[in-house]
Amino acid sequence: MALFSGKYFCFIIALFAILLKPCSCHNNTRWNSAGITWYGDREGPGSTGGACGYGDAVAKHPYQCMVSAGGPSLFKDGTGCGACYRLVCDHPLCTKKPIKVMIADECAGCTKEAFHFDLSGKAFGALAKRGKGDEIRNLGELKVRYKRACCKHPKSKIAIHVDAGANPYYMSFAVKFANGDGNFACVEIQPAGGKYLKMEEMRSAVWKLNPGCALKGPFNVRLTSAVTKKVIIAKAVIPEKWSPGAIYHSLVNFATPKKHSQKKHK
């Protein structure tokens, strides 16, 4: 059993993620059927207090309100937070061009279909032909095709948003603006002079750690992506004199594939 402890733990988690989730956002995954609805303001982000813990960041660059709440099969008890999807609508009011949204909230009651996106008002309207946004939103719900996609947040580096309740004996934070998979198999934090400590996901994009002793910064944060098992380290991203509620920007992000021509949406 010792083999699965310490530094090997996150590697094993990432390996299982690959085996259990073969449809990486870097692969040509199939289009599947889903239902969509929308909530919040017509041109808004749905909610700035969503279950994933991104707060009002969903209304700002780089998310720009292009987000969605996910039904149970997409929210996945919080592990689906941060994942990105392409959606295509074939309704006469739709452009039939794909849009991309990120899971930022939960829609626990969205169980009419096996897969359901409760889109922000802006994202729902983005499916429409020019000038038809209000008409399509007035329909209330539609059928679409969807597939997993790589998250791409232009000109953004990964940010750590420390929870307002964090203190030297309890660390928690949300990871924002991650390219690639968008979500994580493992998040670890390394205090000054210490070893990496595995954090626990809190049914959201927020990760926590109860170390049993006071931790001192600066802190490195090591991230293992959920599907592709890529690992990056945000060095000293949380400074020695950190503050609860603060957002700290790193100098790193996951690489994304080069842009290629879109295939037909079959």
GROMACS .gro file of C-alpha atoms in nm:
model
  266
    1MET     CA    1   0.000   0.000   0.000
    2ALA     CA    2   0.293   0.235   0.056
    3LEU     CA    3   0.334   0.254  -0.317
    4PHE     CA    4   0.009   0.453  -0.343
    5SER     CA    5   0.096   0.717  -0.088
    6GLY     CA    6   0.283   1.047  -0.103
    7LYS     CA    7   0.429   1.152  -0.433
    8TYR     CA    8   0.271   0.858  -0.621
    9PHE     CA    9  -0.088   0.941  -0.526
   10CYS     CA   10  -0.160   1.211  -0.783
   11PHE     CA   11   0.014   1.013  -1.055
   12ILE     CA   12  -0.218   0.717  -0.988
   13ILE     CA   13  -0.522   0.946  -0.985
   14ALA     CA   14  -0.419   1.098  -1.317
   15LEU     CA   15  -0.355   0.755  -1.469
   16PHE     CA   16  -0.703   0.637  -1.369
   17ALA     CA   17  -0.848   0.955  -1.515
   18ILE     CA   18  -0.694   0.869  -1.850
   19LEU     CA   19  -0.827   0.514  -1.841
   20LEU     CA   20  -1.176   0.615  -1.736
   21LYS     CA   21  -1.203   0.922  -1.961
   22PRO     CA   22  -1.057   0.828  -2.299
   23CYS     CA   23  -1.232   1.115  -2.478
   24SER     CA   24  -0.974   1.383  -2.416
   25CYS     CA   25  -1.067   1.733  -2.525
   26HIS     CA   26  -0.764   1.707  -2.756
   27ASN     CA   27  -0.922   1.419  -2.948
   28ASN     CA   28  -1.189   1.418  -3.216
   29THR     CA   29  -1.474   1.315  -2.989
   30ARG     CA   30  -1.822   1.240  -3.121
   31TRP     CA   31  -2.113   1.480  -3.119
   32ASN     CA   32  -2.393   1.372  -2.886
   33SER     CA   33  -2.745   1.498  -2.814
   34ALA     CA   34  -2.838   1.723  -2.523
   35GLY     CA   35  -3.111   1.960  -2.412
   36ILE     CA   36  -3.053   2.327  -2.334
   37THR     CA   37  -3.236   2.595  -2.139
   38TRP     CA   38  -3.115   2.930  -2.008
   39TYR     CA   39  -3.134   3.135  -1.690
   40GLY     CA   40  -3.048   3.475  -1.551
   41ASP     CA   41  -3.034   3.800  -1.750
   42ARG     CA   42  -3.073   3.783  -2.127
   43GLU     CA   43  -2.715   3.894  -2.192
   44GLY     CA   44  -2.577   3.790  -1.853
   45PRO     CA   45  -2.364   3.507  -1.709
   46GLY     CA   46  -2.655   3.311  -1.559
   47SER     CA   47  -2.530   3.354  -1.204
   48THR     CA   48  -2.228   3.519  -1.040
   49GLY     CA   49  -2.269   3.296  -0.737
   50GLY     CA   50  -2.259   2.961  -0.914
   51ALA     CA   51  -2.192   2.630  -0.742
   52CYS     CA   52  -1.844   2.597  -0.894
   53GLY     CA   53  -1.711   2.894  -0.698
   54TYR     CA   54  -1.592   3.117  -0.983
   55GLY     CA   55  -1.792   3.412  -0.850
   56ASP     CA   56  -1.822   3.725  -1.063
   57ALA     CA   57  -1.525   3.616  -1.278
   58VAL     CA   58  -1.775   3.444  -1.510
   59ALA     CA   59  -1.896   3.787  -1.627
   60LYS     CA   60  -1.545   3.914  -1.704
   61HIS     CA   61  -1.254   3.835  -1.936
   62PRO     CA   62  -1.179   3.565  -2.037
   63TYR     CA   63  -1.510   3.387  -1.960
   64GLN     CA   64  -1.724   3.677  -2.087
   65CYS     CA   65  -2.053   3.515  -1.973
   66MET     CA   66  -2.002   3.213  -2.206
   67VAL     CA   67  -2.077   2.966  -1.929
   68SER     CA   68  -2.338   2.709  -1.833
   69ALA     CA   69  -2.483   2.522  -1.541
   70GLY     CA   70  -2.461   2.149  -1.592
   71GLY     CA   71  -2.715   1.881  -1.518
   72PRO     CA   72  -2.598   1.595  -1.292
   73SER     CA   73  -2.415   1.412  -1.573
   74LEU     CA   74  -2.215   1.725  -1.660
   75PHE     CA   75  -2.167   1.883  -1.317
   76LYS     CA   76  -2.052   1.543  -1.182
   77ASP     CA   77  -2.070   1.641  -0.814
   78GLY     CA   78  -1.834   1.930  -0.887
   79THR     CA   79  -1.565   1.745  -1.080
   80GLY     CA   80  -1.717   1.877  -1.404
   81CYS     CA   81  -1.652   2.238  -1.304
   82GLY     CA   82  -1.422   2.411  -1.554
   83ALA     CA   83  -1.477   2.162  -1.837
   84CYS     CA   84  -1.554   2.314  -2.176
   85TYR     CA   85  -1.798   2.197  -2.443
   86ARG     CA   86  -1.892   2.291  -2.799
   87LEU     CA   87  -2.264   2.316  -2.875
   88VAL     CA   88  -2.433   2.320  -3.216
   89CYS     CA   89  -2.800   2.402  -3.274
   90ASP     CA   90  -2.992   2.305  -3.590
   91HIS     CA   91  -3.305   2.513  -3.526
   92PRO     CA   92  -3.394   2.756  -3.811
   93LEU     CA   93  -3.309   3.049  -3.583
   94CYS     CA   94  -2.959   2.911  -3.515
   95THR     CA   95  -2.640   2.985  -3.707
   96LYS     CA   96  -2.549   2.613  -3.703
   97LYS     CA   97  -2.199   2.722  -3.599
   98PRO     CA   98  -2.058   2.586  -3.271
   99ILE     CA   99  -2.024   2.794  -2.959
  100LYS     CA  100  -1.806   2.703  -2.662
  101VAL     CA  101  -1.917   2.716  -2.299
  102MET     CA  102  -1.759   2.626  -1.966
  103ILE     CA  103  -1.937   2.451  -1.679
  104ALA     CA  104  -1.956   2.707  -1.397
  105ASP     CA  105  -2.271   2.612  -1.206
  106GLU     CA  106  -2.501   2.324  -1.116
  107CYS     CA  107  -2.854   2.256  -1.237
  108ALA     CA  108  -2.958   1.970  -1.008
  109GLY     CA  109  -3.310   1.961  -1.152
  110CYS     CA  110  -3.199   1.941  -1.515
  111THR     CA  111  -3.276   1.572  -1.558
  112LYS     CA  112  -3.526   1.573  -1.847
  113GLU     CA  113  -3.247   1.456  -2.077
  114ALA     CA  114  -2.942   1.244  -2.001
  115PHE     CA  115  -2.727   1.552  -2.069
  116HIS     CA  116  -2.854   1.904  -2.012
  117PHE     CA  117  -2.693   2.249  -2.027
  118ASP     CA  118  -2.865   2.537  -1.851
  119LEU     CA  119  -2.688   2.813  -2.040
  120SER     CA  120  -2.628   3.173  -1.948
  121GLY     CA  121  -2.853   3.414  -2.134
  122LYS     CA  122  -2.558   3.532  -2.341
  123ALA     CA  123  -2.452   3.179  -2.441
  124PHE     CA  124  -2.806   3.078  -2.538
  125GLY     CA  125  -2.838   3.389  -2.755
  126ALA     CA  126  -2.498   3.325  -2.913
  127LEU     CA  127  -2.646   3.021  -3.091
  128ALA     CA  128  -2.881   3.248  -3.285
  129LYS     CA  129  -2.847   3.417  -3.618
  130ARG     CA  130  -2.769   3.787  -3.606
  131GLY     CA  131  -3.056   3.983  -3.454
  132LYS     CA  132  -3.242   3.667  -3.350
  133GLY     CA  133  -3.106   3.635  -2.995
  134ASP     CA  134  -3.427   3.739  -2.820
  135GLU     CA  135  -3.638   3.521  -3.048
  136ILE     CA  136  -3.436   3.212  -2.970
  137ARG     CA  137  -3.431   3.287  -2.596
  138ASN     CA  138  -3.810   3.320  -2.606
  139LEU     CA  139  -3.826   2.954  -2.712
  140GLY     CA  140  -3.700   2.863  -2.366
  141GLU     CA  141  -3.549   2.525  -2.452
  142LEU     CA  142  -3.393   2.353  -2.751
  143LYS     CA  143  -3.212   2.039  -2.858
  144VAL     CA  144  -2.843   2.063  -2.950
  145ARG     CA  145  -2.544   1.848  -3.025
  146TYR     CA  146  -2.241   1.878  -2.800
  147LYS     CA  147  -1.889   1.749  -2.756
  148ARG     CA  148  -1.606   1.799  -2.509
  149ALA     CA  149  -1.364   2.071  -2.614
  150CYS     CA  150  -1.032   2.216  -2.505
  151CYS     CA  151  -1.066   2.524  -2.289
  152LYS     CA  152  -0.883   2.823  -2.433
  153HIS     CA  153  -0.867   3.144  -2.234
  154PRO     CA  154  -0.670   3.389  -2.453
  155LYS     CA  155  -0.397   3.596  -2.291
  156SER     CA  156  -0.475   3.447  -1.949
  157LYS     CA  157  -0.259   3.264  -1.698
  158ILE     CA  158  -0.389   3.040  -1.423
  159ALA     CA  159  -0.510   3.231  -1.120
  160ILE     CA  160  -0.559   3.118  -0.762
  161HIS     CA  161  -0.856   3.279  -0.586
  162VAL     CA  162  -0.806   3.223  -0.214
  163ASP     CA  163  -1.126   3.159  -0.023
  164ALA     CA  164  -1.241   3.430   0.219
  165GLY     CA  165  -1.238   3.176   0.503
  166ALA     CA  166  -0.878   3.059   0.449
  167ASN     CA  167  -0.621   3.100   0.727
  168PRO     CA  168  -0.276   2.957   0.815
  169TYR     CA  169  -0.442   2.639   0.949
  170TYR     CA  170  -0.692   2.597   0.666
  171MET     CA  171  -0.618   2.666   0.300
  172SER     CA  172  -0.883   2.669   0.028
  173PHE     CA  173  -0.894   2.827  -0.315
  174ALA     CA  174  -1.050   2.811  -0.661
  175VAL     CA  175  -0.832   2.757  -0.968
  176LYS     CA  176  -0.938   2.984  -1.254
  177PHE     CA  177  -0.860   3.031  -1.625
  178ALA     CA  178  -0.707   2.686  -1.682
  179ASN     CA  179  -0.658   2.599  -2.049
  180GLY     CA  180  -0.685   2.245  -2.183
  181ASP     CA  181  -0.901   2.008  -1.979
  182GLY     CA  182  -1.019   2.291  -1.755
  183ASN     CA  183  -1.056   2.064  -1.453
  184PHE     CA  184  -0.815   1.861  -1.243
  185ALA     CA  185  -0.743   1.510  -1.123
  186CYS     CA  186  -0.519   1.643  -0.850
  187VAL     CA  187  -0.423   1.974  -0.688
  188GLU     CA  188  -0.128   1.996  -0.449
  189ILE     CA  189   0.019   2.280  -0.250
  190GLN     CA  190   0.378   2.314  -0.128
  191PRO     CA  191   0.443   2.550   0.164
  192ALA     CA  192   0.779   2.718   0.211
  193GLY     CA  193   1.039   2.455   0.299
  194GLY     CA  194   0.786   2.173   0.292
  195LYS     CA  195   0.662   1.889   0.075
  196TYR     CA  196   0.369   1.888  -0.163
  197LEU     CA  197   0.040   1.821   0.015
  198LYS     CA  198  -0.262   1.682  -0.168
  199MET     CA  199  -0.576   1.895  -0.148
  200GLU     CA  200  -0.939   1.779  -0.146
  201GLU     CA  201  -1.199   1.896  -0.398
  202MET     CA  202  -1.506   2.057  -0.240
  203ARG     CA  203  -1.779   1.959  -0.491
  204SER     CA  204  -1.683   2.264  -0.695
  205ALA     CA  205  -1.375   2.427  -0.847
  206VAL     CA  206  -1.259   2.497  -0.491
  207TRP     CA  207  -0.993   2.279  -0.328
  208LYS     CA  208  -0.918   2.264   0.044
  209LEU     CA  209  -0.653   2.143   0.287
  210ASN     CA  210  -0.666   2.094   0.664
  211PRO     CA  211  -0.295   2.033   0.737
  212GLY     CA  212  -0.321   2.013   1.117
  213CYS     CA  213  -0.060   2.285   1.158
  214ALA     CA  214   0.007   2.639   1.042
  215LEU     CA  215   0.146   2.667   0.689
  216LYS     CA  216   0.378   2.944   0.572
  217GLY     CA  217   0.419   3.087   0.222
  218PRO     CA  218   0.518   3.144  -0.041
  219PHE     CA  219   0.328   2.846  -0.183
  220ASN     CA  220   0.382   2.651  -0.503
  221VAL     CA  221   0.070   2.494  -0.652
  222ARG     CA  222   0.101   2.177  -0.864
  223LEU     CA  223  -0.190   2.097  -1.096
  224THR     CA  224  -0.261   1.765  -1.270
  225SER     CA  225  -0.521   1.794  -1.547
  226ALA     CA  226  -0.821   1.562  -1.528
  227VAL     CA  227  -0.806   1.393  -1.867
  228THR     CA  228  -0.465   1.442  -2.026
  229LYS     CA  229  -0.269   1.405  -1.696
  230LYS     CA  230  -0.052   1.704  -1.786
  231VAL     CA  231   0.122   1.863  -1.489
  232ILE     CA  232   0.225   2.224  -1.437
  233ILE     CA  233   0.356   2.410  -1.135
  234ALA     CA  234   0.260   2.766  -1.047
  235LYS     CA  235   0.570   2.863  -0.852
  236ALA     CA  236   0.529   3.094  -0.552
  237VAL     CA  237   0.185   3.187  -0.684
  238ILE     CA  238   0.053   3.248  -0.332
  239PRO     CA  239   0.296   3.491  -0.164
  240GLU     CA  240   0.431   3.477   0.188
  241LYS     CA  241   0.200   3.756   0.303
  242TRP     CA  242  -0.120   3.636   0.141
  243SER     CA  243  -0.471   3.755   0.218
  244PRO     CA  244  -0.805   3.567   0.234
  245GLY     CA  245  -1.023   3.656  -0.063
  246ALA     CA  246  -0.729   3.770  -0.277
  247ILE     CA  247  -0.665   3.656  -0.635
  248TYR     CA  248  -0.306   3.568  -0.730
  249HIS     CA  249  -0.203   3.531  -1.093
  250SER     CA  250   0.061   3.281  -1.198
  251LEU     CA  251   0.299   3.290  -1.493
  252VAL     CA  252   0.185   2.955  -1.637
  253ASN     CA  253  -0.102   2.781  -1.811
  254PHE     CA  254  -0.157   2.452  -1.993
  255ALA     CA  255  -0.066   2.446  -2.360
  256THR     CA  256  -0.348   2.413  -2.612
  257PRO     CA  257  -0.344   2.256  -2.959
  258LYS     CA  258  -0.290   2.479  -3.257
  259LYS     CA  259  -0.606   2.593  -3.430
  260HIS     CA  260  -0.726   2.364  -3.707
  261SER     CA  261  -1.014   2.371  -3.948
  262GLN     CA  262  -1.352   2.265  -3.807
  263LYS     CA  263  -1.501   1.944  -3.942
  264LYS     CA  264  -1.868   1.906  -4.021
  265HIS     CA  265  -2.084   1.873  -3.713
  266LYS     CA  266  -2.200   1.513  -3.748
   0.00000   0.00000   0.00000
